[in-house]
PDB file of N, CA and C in Angstrom:
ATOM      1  N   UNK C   1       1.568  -4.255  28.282  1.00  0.00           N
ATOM      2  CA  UNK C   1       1.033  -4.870  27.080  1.00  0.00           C
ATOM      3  C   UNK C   1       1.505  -4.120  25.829  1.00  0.00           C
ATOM      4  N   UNK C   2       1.687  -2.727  25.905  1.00  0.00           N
ATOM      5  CA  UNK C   2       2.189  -1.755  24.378  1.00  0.00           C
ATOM      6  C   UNK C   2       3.205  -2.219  24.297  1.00  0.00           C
ATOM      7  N   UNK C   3       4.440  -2.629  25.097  1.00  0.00           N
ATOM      8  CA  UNK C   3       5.824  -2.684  24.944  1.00  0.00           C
ATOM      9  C   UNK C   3       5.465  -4.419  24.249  1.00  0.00           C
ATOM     10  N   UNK C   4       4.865  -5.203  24.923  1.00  0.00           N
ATOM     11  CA  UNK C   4       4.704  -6.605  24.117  1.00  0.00           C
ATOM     12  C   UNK C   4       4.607  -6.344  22.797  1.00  0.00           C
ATOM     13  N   UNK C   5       3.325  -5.600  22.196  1.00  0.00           N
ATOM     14  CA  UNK C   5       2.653  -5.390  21.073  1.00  0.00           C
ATOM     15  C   UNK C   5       3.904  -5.026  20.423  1.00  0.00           C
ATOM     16  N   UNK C   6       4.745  -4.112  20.387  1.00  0.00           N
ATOM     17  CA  UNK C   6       5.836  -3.666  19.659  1.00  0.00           C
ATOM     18  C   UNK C   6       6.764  -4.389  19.014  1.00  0.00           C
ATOM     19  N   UNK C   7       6.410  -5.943  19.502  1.00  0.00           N
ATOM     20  CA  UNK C   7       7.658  -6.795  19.175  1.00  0.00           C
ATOM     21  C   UNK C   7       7.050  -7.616  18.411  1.00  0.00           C
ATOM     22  N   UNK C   8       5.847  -7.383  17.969  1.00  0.00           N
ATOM     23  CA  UNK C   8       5.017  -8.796  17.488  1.00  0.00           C
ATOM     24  C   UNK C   8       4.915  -8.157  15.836  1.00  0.00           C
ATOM     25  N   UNK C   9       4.766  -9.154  15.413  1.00  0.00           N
ATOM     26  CA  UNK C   9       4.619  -9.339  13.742  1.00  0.00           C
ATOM     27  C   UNK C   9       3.092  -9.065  13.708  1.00  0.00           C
ATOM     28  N   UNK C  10       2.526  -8.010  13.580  1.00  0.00           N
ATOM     29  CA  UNK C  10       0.931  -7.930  12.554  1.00  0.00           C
ATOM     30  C   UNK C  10       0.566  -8.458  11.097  1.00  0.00           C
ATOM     31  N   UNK C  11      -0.655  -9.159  11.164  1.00  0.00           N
ATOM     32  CA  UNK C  11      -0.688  -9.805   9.810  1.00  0.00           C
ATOM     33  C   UNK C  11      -2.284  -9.839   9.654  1.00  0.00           C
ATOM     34  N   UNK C  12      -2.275  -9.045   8.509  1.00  0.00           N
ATOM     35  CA  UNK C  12      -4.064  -9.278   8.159  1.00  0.00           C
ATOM     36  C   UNK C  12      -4.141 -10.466   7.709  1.00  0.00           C
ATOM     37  N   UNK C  13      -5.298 -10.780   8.041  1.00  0.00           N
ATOM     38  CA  UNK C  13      -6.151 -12.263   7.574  1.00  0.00           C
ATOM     39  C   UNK C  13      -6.807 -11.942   6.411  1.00  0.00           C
ATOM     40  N   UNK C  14      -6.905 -12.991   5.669  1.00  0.00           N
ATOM     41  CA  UNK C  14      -7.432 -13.450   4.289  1.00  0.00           C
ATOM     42  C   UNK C  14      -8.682 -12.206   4.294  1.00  0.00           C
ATOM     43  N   UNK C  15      -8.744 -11.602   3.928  1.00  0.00           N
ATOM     44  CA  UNK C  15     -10.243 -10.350   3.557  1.00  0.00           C
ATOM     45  C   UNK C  15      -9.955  -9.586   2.401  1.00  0.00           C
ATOM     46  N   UNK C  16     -11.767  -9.278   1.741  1.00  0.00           N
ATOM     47  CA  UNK C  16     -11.286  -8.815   0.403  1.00  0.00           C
ATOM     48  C   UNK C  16     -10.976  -7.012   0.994  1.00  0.00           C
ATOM     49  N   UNK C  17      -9.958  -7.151   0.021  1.00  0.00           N
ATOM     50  CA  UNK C  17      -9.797  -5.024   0.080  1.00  0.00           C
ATOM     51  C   UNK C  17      -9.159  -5.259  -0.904  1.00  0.00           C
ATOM     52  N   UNK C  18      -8.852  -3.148  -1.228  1.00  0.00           N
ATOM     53  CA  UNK C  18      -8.219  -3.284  -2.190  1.00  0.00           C
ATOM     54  C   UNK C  18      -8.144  -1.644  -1.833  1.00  0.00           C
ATOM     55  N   UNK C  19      -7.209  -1.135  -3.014  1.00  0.00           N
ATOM     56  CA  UNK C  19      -6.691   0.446  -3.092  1.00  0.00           C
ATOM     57  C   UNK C  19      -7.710   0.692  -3.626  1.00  0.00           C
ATOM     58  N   UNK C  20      -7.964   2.250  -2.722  1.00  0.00           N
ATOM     59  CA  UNK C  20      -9.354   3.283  -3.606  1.00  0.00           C
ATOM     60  C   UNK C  20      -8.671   4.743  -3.385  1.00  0.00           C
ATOM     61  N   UNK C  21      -9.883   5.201  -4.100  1.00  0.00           N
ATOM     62  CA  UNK C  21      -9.193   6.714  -4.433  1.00  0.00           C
ATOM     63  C   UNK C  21      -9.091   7.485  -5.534  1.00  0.00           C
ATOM     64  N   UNK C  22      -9.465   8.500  -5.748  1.00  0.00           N
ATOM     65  CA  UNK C  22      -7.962   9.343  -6.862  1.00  0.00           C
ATOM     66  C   UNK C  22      -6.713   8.973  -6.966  1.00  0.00           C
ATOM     67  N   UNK C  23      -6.205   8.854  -6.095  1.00  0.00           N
ATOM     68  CA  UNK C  23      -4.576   8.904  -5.788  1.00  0.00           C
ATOM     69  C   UNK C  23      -4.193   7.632  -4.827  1.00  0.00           C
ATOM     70  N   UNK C  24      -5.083   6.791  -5.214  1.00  0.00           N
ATOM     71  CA  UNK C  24      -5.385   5.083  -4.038  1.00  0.00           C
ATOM     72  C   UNK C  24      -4.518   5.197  -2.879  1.00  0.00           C
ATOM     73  N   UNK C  25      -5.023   6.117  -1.985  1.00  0.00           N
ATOM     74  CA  UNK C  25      -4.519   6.429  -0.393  1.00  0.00           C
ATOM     75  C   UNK C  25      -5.155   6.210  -0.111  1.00  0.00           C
ATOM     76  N   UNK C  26      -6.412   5.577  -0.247  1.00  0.00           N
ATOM     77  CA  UNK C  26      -7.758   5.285   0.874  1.00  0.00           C
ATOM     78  C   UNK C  26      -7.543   3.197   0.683  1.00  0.00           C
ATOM     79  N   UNK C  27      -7.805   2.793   1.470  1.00  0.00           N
ATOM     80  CA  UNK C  27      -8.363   1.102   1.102  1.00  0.00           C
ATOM     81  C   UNK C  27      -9.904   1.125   1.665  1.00  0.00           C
ATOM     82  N   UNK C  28     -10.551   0.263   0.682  1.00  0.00           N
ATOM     83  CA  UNK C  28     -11.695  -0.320   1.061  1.00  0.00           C
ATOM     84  C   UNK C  28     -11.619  -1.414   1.241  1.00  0.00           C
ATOM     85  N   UNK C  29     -12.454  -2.321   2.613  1.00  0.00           N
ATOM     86  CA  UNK C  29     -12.297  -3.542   2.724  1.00  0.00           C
ATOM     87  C   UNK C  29     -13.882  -3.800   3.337  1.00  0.00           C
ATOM     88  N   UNK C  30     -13.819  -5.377   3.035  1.00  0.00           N
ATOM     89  CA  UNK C  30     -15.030  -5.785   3.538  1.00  0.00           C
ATOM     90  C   UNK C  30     -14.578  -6.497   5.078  1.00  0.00           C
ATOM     91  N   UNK C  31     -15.633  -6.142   6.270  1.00  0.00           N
ATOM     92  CA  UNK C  31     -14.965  -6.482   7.167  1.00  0.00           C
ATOM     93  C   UNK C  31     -15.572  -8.329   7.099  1.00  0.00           C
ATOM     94  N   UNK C  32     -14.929  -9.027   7.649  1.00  0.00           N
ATOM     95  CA  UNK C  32     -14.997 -10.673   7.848  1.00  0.00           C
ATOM     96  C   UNK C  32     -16.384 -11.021   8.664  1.00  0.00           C
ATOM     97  N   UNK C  33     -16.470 -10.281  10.046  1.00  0.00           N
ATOM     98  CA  UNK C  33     -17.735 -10.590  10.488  1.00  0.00           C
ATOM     99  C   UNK C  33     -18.798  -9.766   9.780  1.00  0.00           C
ATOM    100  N   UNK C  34     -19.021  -8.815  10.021  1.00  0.00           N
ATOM    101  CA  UNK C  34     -20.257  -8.099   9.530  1.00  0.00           C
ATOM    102  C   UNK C  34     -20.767  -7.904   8.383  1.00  0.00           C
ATOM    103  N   UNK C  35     -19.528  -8.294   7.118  1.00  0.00           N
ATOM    104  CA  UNK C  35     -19.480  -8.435   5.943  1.00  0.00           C
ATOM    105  C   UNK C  35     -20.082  -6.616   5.384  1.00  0.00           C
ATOM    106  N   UNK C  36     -19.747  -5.856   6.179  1.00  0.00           N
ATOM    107  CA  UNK C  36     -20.097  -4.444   6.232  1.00  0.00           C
ATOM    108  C   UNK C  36     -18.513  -4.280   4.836  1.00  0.00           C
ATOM    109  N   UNK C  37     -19.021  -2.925   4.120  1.00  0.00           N
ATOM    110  CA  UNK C  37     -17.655  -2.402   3.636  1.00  0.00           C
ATOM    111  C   UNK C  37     -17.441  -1.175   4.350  1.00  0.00           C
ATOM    112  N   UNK C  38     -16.113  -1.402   4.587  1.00  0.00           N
ATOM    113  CA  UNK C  38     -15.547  -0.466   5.213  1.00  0.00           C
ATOM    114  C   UNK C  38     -14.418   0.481   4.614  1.00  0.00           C
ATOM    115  N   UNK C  39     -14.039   1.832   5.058  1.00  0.00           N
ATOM    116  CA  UNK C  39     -12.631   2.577   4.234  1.00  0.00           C
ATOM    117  C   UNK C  39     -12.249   3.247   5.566  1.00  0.00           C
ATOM    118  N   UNK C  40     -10.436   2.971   5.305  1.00  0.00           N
ATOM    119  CA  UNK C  40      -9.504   3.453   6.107  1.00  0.00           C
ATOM    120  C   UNK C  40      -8.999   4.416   5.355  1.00  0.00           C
ATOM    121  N   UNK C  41      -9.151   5.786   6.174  1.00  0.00           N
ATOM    122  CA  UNK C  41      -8.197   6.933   5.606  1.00  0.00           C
ATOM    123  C   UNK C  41      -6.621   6.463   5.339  1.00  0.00           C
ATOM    124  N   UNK C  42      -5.787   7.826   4.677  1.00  0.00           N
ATOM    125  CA  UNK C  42      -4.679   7.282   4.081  1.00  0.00           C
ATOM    126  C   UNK C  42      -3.285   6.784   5.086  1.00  0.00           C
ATOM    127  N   UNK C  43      -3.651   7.371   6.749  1.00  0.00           N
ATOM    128  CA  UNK C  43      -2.719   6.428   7.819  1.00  0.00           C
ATOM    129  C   UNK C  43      -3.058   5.498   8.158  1.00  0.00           C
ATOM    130  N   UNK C  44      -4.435   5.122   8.478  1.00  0.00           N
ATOM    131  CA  UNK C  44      -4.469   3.751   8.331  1.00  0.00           C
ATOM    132  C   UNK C  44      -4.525   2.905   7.540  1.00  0.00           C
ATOM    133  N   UNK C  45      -4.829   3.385   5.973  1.00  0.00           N
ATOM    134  CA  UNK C  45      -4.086   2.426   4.964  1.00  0.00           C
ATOM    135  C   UNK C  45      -3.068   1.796   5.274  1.00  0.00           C
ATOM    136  N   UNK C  46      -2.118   2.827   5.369  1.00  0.00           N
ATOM    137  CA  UNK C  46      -0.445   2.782   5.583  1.00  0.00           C
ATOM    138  C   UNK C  46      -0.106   1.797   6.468  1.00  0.00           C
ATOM    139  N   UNK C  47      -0.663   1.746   7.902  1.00  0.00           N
ATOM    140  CA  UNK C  47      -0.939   0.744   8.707  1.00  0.00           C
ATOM    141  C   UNK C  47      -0.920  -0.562   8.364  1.00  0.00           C
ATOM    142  N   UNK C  48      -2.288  -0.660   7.699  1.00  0.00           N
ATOM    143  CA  UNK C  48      -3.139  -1.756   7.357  1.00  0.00           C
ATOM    144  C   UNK C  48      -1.827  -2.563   6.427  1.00  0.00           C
ATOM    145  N   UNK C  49      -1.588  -1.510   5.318  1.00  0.00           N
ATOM    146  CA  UNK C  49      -0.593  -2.053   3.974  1.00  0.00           C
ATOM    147  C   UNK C  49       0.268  -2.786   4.823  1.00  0.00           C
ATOM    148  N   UNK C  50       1.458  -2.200   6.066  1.00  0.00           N
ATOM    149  CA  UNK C  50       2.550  -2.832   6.724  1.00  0.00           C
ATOM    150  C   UNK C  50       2.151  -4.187   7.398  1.00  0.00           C
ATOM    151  N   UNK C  51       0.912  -4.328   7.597  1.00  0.00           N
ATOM    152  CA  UNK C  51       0.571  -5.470   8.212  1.00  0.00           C
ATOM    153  C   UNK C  51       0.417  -6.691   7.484  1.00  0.00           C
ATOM    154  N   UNK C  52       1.515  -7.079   7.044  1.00  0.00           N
ATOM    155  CA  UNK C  52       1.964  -8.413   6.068  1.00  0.00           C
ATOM    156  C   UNK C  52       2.896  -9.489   6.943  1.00  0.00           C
ATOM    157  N   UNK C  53       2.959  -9.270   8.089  1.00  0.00           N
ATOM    158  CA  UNK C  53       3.385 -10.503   9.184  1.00  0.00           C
ATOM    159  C   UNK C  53       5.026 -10.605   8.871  1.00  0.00           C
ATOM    160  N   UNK C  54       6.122  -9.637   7.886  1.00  0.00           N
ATOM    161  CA  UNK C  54       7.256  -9.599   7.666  1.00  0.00           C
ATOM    162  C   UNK C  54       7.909  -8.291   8.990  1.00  0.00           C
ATOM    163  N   UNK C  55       7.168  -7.743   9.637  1.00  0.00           N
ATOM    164  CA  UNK C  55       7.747  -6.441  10.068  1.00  0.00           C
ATOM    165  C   UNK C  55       7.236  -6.723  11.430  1.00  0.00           C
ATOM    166  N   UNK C  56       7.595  -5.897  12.817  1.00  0.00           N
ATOM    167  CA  UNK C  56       7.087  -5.902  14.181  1.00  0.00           C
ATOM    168  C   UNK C  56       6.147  -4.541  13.763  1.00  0.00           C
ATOM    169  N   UNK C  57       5.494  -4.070  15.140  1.00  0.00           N
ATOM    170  CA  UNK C  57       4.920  -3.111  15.193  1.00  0.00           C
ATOM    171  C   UNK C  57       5.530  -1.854  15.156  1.00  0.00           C
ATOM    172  N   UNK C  58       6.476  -2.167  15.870  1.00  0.00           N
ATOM    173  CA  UNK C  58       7.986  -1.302  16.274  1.00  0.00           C
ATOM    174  C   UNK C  58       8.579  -0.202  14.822  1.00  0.00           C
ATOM    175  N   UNK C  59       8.762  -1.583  14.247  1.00  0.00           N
ATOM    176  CA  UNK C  59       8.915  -1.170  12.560  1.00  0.00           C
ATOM    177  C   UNK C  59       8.278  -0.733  11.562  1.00  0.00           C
ATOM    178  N   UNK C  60       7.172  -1.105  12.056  1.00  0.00           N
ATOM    179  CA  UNK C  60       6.097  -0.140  11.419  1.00  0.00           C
ATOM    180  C   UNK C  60       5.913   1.313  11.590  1.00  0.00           C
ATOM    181  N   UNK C  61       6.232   1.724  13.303  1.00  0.00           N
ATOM    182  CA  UNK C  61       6.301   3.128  13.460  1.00  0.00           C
ATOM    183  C   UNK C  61       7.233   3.882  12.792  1.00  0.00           C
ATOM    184  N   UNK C  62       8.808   3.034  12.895  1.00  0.00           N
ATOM    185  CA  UNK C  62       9.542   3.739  11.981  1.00  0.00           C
ATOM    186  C   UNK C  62       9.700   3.859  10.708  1.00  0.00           C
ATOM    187  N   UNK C  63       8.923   3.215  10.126  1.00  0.00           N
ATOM    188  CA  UNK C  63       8.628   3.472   8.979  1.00  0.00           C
ATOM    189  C   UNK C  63       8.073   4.315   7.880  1.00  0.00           C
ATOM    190  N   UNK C  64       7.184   4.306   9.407  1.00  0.00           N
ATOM    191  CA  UNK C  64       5.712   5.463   9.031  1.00  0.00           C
ATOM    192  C   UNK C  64       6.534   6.859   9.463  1.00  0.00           C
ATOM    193  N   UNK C  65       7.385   6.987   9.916  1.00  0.00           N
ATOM    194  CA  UNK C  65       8.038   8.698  10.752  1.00  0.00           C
ATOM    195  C   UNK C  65       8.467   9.201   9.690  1.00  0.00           C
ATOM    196  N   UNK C  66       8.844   8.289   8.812  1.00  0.00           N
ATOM    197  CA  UNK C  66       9.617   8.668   7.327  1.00  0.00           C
ATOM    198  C   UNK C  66       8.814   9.434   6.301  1.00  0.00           C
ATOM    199  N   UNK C  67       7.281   8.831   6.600  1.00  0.00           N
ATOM    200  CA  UNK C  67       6.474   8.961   5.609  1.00  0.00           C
ATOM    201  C   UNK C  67       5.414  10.005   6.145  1.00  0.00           C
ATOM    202  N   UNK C  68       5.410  10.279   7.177  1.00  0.00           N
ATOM    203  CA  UNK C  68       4.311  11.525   8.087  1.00  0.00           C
ATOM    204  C   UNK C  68       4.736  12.480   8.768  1.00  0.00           C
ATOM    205  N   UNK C  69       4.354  14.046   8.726  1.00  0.00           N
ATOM    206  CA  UNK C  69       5.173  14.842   9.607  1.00  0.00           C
ATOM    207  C   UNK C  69       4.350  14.516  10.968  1.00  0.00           C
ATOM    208  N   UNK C  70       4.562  13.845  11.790  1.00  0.00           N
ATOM    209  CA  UNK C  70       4.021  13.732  13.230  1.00  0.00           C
ATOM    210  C   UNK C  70       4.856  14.622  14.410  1.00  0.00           C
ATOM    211  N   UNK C  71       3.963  14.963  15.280  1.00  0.00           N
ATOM    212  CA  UNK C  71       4.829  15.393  16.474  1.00  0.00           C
ATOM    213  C   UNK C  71       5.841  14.636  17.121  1.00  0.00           C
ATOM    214  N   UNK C  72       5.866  13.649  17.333  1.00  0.00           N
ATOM    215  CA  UNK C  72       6.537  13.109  18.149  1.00  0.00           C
ATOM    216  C   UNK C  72       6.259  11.387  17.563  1.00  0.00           C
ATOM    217  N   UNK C  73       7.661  10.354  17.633  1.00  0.00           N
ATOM    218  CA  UNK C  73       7.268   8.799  18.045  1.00  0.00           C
ATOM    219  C   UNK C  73       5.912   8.675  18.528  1.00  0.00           C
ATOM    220  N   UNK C  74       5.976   8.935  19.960  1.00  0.00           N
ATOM    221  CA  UNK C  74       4.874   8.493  21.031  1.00  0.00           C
ATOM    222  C   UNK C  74       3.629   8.561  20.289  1.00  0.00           C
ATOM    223  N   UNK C  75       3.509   9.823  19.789  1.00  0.00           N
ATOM    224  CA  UNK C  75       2.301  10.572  19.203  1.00  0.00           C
ATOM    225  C   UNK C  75       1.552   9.399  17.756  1.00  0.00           C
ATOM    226  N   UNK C  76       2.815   9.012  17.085  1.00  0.00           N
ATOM    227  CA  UNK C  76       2.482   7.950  15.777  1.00  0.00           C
ATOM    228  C   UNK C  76       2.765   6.644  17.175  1.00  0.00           C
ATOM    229  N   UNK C  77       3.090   6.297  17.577  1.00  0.00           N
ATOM    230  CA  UNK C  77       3.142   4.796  18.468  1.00  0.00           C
ATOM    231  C   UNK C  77       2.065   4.367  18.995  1.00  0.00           C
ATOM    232  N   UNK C  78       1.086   5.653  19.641  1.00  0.00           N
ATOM    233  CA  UNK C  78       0.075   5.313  19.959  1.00  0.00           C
ATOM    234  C   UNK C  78      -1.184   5.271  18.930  1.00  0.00           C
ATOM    235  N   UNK C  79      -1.233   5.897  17.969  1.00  0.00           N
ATOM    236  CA  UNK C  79      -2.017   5.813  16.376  1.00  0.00           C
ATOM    237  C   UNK C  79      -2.017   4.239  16.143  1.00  0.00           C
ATOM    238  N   UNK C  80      -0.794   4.200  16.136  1.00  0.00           N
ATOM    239  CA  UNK C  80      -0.393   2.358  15.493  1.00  0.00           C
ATOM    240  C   UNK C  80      -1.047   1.580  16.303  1.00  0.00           C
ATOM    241  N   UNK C  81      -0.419   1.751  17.661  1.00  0.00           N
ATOM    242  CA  UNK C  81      -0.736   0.388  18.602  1.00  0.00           C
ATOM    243  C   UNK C  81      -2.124   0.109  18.829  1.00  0.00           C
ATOM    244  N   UNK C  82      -2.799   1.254  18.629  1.00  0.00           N
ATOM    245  CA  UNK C  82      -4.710   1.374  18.847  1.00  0.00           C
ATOM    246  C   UNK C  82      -5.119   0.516  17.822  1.00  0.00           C
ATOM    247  N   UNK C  83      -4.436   1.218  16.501  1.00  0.00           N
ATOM    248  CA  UNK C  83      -4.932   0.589  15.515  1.00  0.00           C
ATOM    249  C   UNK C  83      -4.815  -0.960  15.196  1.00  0.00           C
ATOM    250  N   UNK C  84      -3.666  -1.247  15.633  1.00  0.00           N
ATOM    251  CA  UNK C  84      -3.411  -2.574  15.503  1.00  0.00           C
ATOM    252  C   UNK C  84      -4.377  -3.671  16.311  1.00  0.00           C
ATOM    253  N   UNK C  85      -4.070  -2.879  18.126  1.00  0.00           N
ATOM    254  CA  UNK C  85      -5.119  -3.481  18.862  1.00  0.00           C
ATOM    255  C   UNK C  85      -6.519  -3.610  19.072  1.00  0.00           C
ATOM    256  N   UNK C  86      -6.931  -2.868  18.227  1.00  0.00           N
ATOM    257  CA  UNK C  86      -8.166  -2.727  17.629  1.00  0.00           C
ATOM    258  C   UNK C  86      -8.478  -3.628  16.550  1.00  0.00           C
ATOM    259  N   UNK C  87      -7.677  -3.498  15.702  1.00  0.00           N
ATOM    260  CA  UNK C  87      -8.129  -4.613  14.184  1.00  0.00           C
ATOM    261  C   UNK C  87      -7.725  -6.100  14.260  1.00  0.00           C
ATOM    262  N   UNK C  88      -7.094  -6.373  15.478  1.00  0.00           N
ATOM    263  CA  UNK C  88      -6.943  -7.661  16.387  1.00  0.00           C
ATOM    264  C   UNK C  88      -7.543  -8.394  17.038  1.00  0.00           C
ATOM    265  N   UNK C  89      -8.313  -7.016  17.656  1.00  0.00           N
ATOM    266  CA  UNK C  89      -9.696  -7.736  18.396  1.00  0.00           C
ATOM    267  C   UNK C  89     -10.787  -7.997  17.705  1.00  0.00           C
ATOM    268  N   UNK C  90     -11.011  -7.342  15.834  1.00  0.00           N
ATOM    269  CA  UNK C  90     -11.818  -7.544  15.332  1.00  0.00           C
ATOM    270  C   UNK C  90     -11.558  -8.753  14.468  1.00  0.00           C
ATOM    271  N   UNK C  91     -10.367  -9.415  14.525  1.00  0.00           N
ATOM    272  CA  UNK C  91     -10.301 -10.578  14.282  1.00  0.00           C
ATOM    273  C   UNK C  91      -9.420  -9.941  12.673  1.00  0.00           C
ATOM    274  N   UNK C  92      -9.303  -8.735  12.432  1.00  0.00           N
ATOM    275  CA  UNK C  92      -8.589  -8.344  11.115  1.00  0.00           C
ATOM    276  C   UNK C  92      -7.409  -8.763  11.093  1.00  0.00           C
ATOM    277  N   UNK C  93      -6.497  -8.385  12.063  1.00  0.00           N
ATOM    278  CA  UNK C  93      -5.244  -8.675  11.621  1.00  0.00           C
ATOM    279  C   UNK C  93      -4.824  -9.718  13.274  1.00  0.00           C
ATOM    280  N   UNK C  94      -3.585 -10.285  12.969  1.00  0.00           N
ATOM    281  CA  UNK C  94      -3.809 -11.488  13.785  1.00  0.00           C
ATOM    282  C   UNK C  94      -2.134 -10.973  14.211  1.00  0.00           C
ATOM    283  N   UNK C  95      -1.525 -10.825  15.607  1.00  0.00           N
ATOM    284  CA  UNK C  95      -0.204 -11.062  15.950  1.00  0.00           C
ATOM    285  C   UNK C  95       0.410 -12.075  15.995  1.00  0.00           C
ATOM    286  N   UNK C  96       1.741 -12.260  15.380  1.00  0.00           N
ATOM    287  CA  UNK C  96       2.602 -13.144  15.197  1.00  0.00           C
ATOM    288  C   UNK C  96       3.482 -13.105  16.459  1.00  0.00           C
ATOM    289  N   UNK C  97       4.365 -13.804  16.852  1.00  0.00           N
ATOM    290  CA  UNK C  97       5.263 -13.684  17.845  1.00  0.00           C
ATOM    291  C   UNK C  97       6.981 -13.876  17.087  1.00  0.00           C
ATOM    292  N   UNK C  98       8.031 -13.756  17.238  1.00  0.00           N
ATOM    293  CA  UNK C  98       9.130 -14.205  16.626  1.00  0.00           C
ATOM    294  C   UNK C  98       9.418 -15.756  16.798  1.00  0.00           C
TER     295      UNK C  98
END
């Protein structure tokens, strides 16, 4: 299923957020079901931001390697793919296929 996820286009659904912060590395968003507000630290901003349904997941990691000193791919691949598969199941962001 991770190797699927890698190829798919992530795309948040219509929800209000927006940049917060000092230095707007944080997003606040309201989540869709619970109508709770919620804030993603500044990697899962980063995340969240790439998830505009133009990029795979894949591309998102490399994107992010540019922008984070991480140990390893694997180490940011699995950050992403949680995150993604997580805010998928909460109905946040929705996978595209090519």
């Amino acid at each position: 299923m991770e190797n699927e996820i890698l190829s798919q286009y992530p795309k948040k659904v219509k929800l209000r957020w927006r940049w917060d912060g000092e230095n707007n590395d944080y997003i606040t968003y309201q989540n869709p079901q619970s109508g709770a507000i919620c804030i993603l630290n500044p990697v899962g901003a980063s995340i969240f931001n790439y998830c505009d349904g133009s990029i795979t997941v894949d591309e998102i990691i490399t994107k992010m390697l540019d922008e984070y000193d991480v140990p390893s791919r694997d180490y940011l691949k699995n950050d992403v793919v949680s995150f993604v598969t997580e805010f998928n199941k909460m109905g946040i962001i929705m996978l595209l296929s090519d």
